[in-house]
CSV table of C-alpha atoms in Angstrom, one decimal:
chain,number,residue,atom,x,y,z
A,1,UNK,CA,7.4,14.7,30.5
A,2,UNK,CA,4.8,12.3,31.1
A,3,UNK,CA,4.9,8.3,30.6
A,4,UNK,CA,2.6,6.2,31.2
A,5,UNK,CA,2.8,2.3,31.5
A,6,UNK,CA,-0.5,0.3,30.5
A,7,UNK,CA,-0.7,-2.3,33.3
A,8,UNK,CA,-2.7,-5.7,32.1
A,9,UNK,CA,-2.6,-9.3,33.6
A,10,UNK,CA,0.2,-11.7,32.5
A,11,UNK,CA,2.7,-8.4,31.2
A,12,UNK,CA,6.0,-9.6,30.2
A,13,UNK,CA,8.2,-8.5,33.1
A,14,UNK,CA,11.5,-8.2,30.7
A,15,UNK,CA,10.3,-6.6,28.1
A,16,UNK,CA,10.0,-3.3,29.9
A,17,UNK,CA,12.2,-3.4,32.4
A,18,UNK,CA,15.5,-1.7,30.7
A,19,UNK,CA,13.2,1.1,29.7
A,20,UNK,CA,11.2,1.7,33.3
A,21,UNK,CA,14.5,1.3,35.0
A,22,UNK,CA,15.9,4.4,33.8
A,23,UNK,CA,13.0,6.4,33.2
A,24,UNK,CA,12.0,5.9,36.8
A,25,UNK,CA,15.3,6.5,38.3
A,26,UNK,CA,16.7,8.9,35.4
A,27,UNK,CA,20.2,7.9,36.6
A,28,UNK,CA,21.7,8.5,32.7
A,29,UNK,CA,19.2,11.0,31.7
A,30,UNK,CA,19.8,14.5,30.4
A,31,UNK,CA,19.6,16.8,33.2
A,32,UNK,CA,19.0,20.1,30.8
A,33,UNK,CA,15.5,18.4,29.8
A,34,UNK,CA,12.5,18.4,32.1
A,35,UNK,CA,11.9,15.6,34.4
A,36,UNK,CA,10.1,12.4,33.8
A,37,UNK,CA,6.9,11.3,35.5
A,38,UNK,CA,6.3,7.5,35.2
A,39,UNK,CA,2.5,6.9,36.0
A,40,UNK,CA,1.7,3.1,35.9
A,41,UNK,CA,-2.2,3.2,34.5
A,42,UNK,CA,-4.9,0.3,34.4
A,43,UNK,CA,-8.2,-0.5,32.8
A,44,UNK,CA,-9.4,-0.4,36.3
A,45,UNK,CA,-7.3,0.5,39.7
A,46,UNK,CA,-7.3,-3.5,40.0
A,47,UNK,CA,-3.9,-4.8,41.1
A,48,UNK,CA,-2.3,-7.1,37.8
A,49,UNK,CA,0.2,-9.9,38.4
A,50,UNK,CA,2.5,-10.0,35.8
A,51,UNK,CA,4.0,-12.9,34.3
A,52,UNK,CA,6.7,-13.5,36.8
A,53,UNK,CA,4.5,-13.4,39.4
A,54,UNK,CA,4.8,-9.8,40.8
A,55,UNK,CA,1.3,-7.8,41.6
A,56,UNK,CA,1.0,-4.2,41.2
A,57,UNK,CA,-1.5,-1.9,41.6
A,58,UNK,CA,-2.3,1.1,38.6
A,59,UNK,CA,-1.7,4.7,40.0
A,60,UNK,CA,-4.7,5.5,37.7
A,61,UNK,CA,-7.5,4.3,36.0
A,62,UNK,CA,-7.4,5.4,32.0
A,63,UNK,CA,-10.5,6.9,32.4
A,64,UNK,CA,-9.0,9.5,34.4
A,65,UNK,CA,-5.9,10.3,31.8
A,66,UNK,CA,-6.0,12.8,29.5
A,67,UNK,CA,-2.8,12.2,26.7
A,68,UNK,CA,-1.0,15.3,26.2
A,69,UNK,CA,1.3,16.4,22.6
A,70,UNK,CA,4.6,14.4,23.3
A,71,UNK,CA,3.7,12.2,26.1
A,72,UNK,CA,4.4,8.7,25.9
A,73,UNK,CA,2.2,5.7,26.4
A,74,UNK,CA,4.3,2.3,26.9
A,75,UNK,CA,1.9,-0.7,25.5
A,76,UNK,CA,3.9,-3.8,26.8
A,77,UNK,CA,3.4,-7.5,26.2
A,78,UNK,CA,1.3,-9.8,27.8
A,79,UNK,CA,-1.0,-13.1,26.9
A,80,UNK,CA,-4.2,-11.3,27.7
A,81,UNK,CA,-4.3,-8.7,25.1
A,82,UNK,CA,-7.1,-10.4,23.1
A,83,UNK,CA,-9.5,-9.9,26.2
A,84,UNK,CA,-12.3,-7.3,26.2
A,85,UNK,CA,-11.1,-5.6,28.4
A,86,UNK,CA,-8.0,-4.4,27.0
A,87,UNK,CA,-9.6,-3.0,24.1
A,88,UNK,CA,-10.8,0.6,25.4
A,89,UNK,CA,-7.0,1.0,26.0
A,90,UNK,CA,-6.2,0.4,22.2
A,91,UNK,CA,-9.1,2.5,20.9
A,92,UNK,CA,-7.3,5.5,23.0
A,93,UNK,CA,-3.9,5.0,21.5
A,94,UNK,CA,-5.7,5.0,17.8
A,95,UNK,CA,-6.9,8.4,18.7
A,96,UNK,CA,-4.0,9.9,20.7
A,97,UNK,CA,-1.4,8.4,18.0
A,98,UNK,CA,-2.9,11.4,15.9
A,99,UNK,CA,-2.4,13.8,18.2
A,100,UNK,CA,1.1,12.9,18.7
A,101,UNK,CA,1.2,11.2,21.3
A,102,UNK,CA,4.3,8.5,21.2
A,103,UNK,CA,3.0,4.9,21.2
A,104,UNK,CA,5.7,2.2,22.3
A,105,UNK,CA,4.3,-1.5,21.7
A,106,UNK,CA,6.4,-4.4,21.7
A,107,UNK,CA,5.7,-8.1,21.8
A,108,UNK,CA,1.6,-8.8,22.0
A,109,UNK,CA,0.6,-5.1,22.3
A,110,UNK,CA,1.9,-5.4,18.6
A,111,UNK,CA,-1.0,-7.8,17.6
A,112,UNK,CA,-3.8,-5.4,19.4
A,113,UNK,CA,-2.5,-2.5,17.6
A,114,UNK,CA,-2.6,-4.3,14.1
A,115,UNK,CA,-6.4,-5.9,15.0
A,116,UNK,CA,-7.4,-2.2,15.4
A,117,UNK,CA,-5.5,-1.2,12.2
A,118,UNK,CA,-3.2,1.2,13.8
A,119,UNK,CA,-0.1,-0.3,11.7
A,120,UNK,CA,-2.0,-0.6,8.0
A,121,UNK,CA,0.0,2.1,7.0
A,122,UNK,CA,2.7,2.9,9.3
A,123,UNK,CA,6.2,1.1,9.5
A,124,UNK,CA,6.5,-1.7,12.1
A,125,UNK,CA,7.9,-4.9,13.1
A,126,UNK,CA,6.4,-7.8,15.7
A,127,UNK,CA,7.8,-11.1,16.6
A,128,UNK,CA,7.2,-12.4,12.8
A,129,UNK,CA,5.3,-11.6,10.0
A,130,UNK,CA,3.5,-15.0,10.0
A,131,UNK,CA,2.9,-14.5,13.6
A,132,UNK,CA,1.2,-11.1,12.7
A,133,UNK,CA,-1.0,-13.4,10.0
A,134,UNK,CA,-1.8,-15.8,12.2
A,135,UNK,CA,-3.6,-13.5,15.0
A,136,UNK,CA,-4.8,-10.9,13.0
A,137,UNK,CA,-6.8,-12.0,10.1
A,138,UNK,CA,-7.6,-8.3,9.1
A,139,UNK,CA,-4.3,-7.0,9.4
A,140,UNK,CA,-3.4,-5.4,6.0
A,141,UNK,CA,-0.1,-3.3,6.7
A,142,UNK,CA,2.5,-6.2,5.5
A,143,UNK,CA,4.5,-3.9,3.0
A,144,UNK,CA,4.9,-1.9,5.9
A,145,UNK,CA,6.6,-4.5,8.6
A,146,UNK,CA,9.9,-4.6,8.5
A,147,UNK,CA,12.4,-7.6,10.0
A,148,UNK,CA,13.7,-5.8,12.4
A,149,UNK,CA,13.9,-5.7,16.3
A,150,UNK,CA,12.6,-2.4,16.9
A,151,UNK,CA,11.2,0.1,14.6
A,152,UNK,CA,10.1,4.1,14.7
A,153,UNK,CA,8.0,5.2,12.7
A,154,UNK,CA,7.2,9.2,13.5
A,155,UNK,CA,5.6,8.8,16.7
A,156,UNK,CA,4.8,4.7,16.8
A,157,UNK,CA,7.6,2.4,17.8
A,158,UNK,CA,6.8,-1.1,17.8
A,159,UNK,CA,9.2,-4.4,18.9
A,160,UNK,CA,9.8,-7.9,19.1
A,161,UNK,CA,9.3,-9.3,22.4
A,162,UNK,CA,13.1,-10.7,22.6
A,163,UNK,CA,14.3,-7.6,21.8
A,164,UNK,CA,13.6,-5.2,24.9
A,165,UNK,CA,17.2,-3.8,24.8
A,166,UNK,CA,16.2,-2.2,20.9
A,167,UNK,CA,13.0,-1.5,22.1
A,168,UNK,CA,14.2,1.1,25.0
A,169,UNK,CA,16.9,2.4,22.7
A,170,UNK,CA,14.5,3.2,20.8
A,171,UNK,CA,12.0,5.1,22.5
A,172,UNK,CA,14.9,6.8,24.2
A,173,UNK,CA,16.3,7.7,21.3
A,174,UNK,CA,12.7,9.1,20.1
A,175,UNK,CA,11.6,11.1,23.0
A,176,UNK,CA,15.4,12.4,23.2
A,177,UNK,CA,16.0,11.8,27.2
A,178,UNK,CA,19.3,11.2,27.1
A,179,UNK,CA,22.2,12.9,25.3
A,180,UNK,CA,23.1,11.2,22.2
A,181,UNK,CA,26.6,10.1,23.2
A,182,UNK,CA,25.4,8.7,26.6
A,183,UNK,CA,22.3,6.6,24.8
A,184,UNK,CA,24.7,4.8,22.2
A,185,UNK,CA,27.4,4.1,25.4
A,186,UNK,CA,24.3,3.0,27.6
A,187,UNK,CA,23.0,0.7,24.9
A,188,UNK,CA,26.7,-0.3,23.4
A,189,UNK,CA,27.4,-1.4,27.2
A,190,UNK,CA,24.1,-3.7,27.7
A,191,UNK,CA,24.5,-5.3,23.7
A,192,UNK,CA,28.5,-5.8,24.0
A,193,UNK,CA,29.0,-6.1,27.6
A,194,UNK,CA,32.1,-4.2,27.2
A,195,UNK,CA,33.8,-2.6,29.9
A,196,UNK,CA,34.9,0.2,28.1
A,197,UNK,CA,31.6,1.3,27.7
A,198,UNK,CA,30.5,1.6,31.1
A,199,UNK,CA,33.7,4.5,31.2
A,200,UNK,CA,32.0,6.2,28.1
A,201,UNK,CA,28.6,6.1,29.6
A,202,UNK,CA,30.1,7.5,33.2
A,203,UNK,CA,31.9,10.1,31.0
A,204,UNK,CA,29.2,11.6,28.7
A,205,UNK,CA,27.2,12.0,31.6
A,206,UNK,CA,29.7,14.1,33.7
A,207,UNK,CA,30.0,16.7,31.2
C-alpha cells in the first residue's frame, strides 16, 4: 500500500506523528497484509521546516504522483494552507477522493478542503464549527460536521488538530493495517496509559 504525506511549510509536527510512526516502522502492523510504502511528497522537491523547527526534503514532487484505488494521502496541518501554492495539492485530492482514494485531513488541511468544497456534503469535523465559519466563507456542509475528534466518512477522515491520537486510529482503523484487537490495545494504551494494555497489544500481535 501506498501513503503519501503532503509536506508544506509550518506542518504541525504532532499531529502526524502517532500515525507516520507506525506506518513507517509497521512495528504493530498486520503482517498477512501487504507492506506499507510511506512517500513524503511536496509542491516542489523544496525542503519544508515544519513548525518545530525540523527541515525535510519531499521524496517527490506531486507532479510526478499518480493516486492509485485505496492509496492514502495524509493532508496534515500547518499555518500556510491558505497560500497559493498549496492549492494544486487540494484540487488533486477533490479529484482523487472520487476515485477512492482515502483523504486524511486534520487541523488546517480541514479548512483547504472545506474552501474547495470537498466537505459540503460529506460528514466531517475541524477544530470548531465557528472556526470552520470564520475561514471559509463559502463553506456550506454545516449539517454535515459533527463535534467530534475524528470522523470517517467512506473514504475522507477529517480531525481536530488536538486530537492526533483519534486521528491515527482512525485512518488505521480505515485502511485496516492492523488487526482489530491490536488497533483498540494500541490506541486504549496511548488514551489510558494503562499498563495492561501494553500486554494486550504485545499479545495480539504474537498470534
Amino acid at each position: 500500500m501506498k501513503v503519501y504525506l503532503y509536506l508544506l511549510n509550518t506542518l504541525a509536527d504532532w499531529e502526524i506523528s502517532y500515525l507516520t510512526a507506525e506506518l513507517n516502522s509497521g512495528r504493530y502492523l498486520d503482517n498477512t497484509k501487504p507492506s506499507v510504502e510511506l512517500i513524503t511528497i511536496g509542491n516542489t522537491t523544496e525542503p519544508i521546516k515544519t513548525m518545530g523547527g525540523i527541515t525535510i526534503t519531499p521524496d517527490e514532487s506531486i507532479d510526478n504522483i499518480r493516486f492509485k484505488e485505496d492509496d492514502l494521502l495524509i493532508l496534515p496541518g500547518a499555518d500556510t494552507w491558505m497560500e497559493e501554492e498549496n492549492k494544486k495539492i487540494i484540487d488533486i485530492a477533490s479529484d482523487v477522493i472520487n476515485k477512492k482514494v482515502i483523504i486524511a485531513a486534520i487541523c488546517g488541511a480541514t479548512v483547504a478542503l472545506a474552501n474547495k468544497g470537498i466537505l459540503d456534503n460529506r460528514k466531517h469535523t475541524s477544530n470548531d464549527i465557528e472556526f470552520f465559519k470564520m475561514f471559509c466563507p463559502e463553506y456550506t456542509g454545516e449539517n454535515f460536521y459533527l463535534n467530534q475528534p475524528a470522523v470517517t466518512d467512506d473514504n475522507l477522515i477529517t480531525a481536530s488538530g488536538i486530537a492526533p491520537l483519534e486521528f491515527s486510529y482512525e485512518v488505521l482503523k480505515r485502511t485496516n493495517l492492523m488487526k482489530t484487537e491490536t488497533l483498540e490495545a494500541w490506541y486504549q494504551l496511548y488514551k489510558t496509559k494503562d499498563s495492561k494494555f501494553f500486554y494486550a497489544l504485545m499479545e495480539s500481535i504474537g498470534k
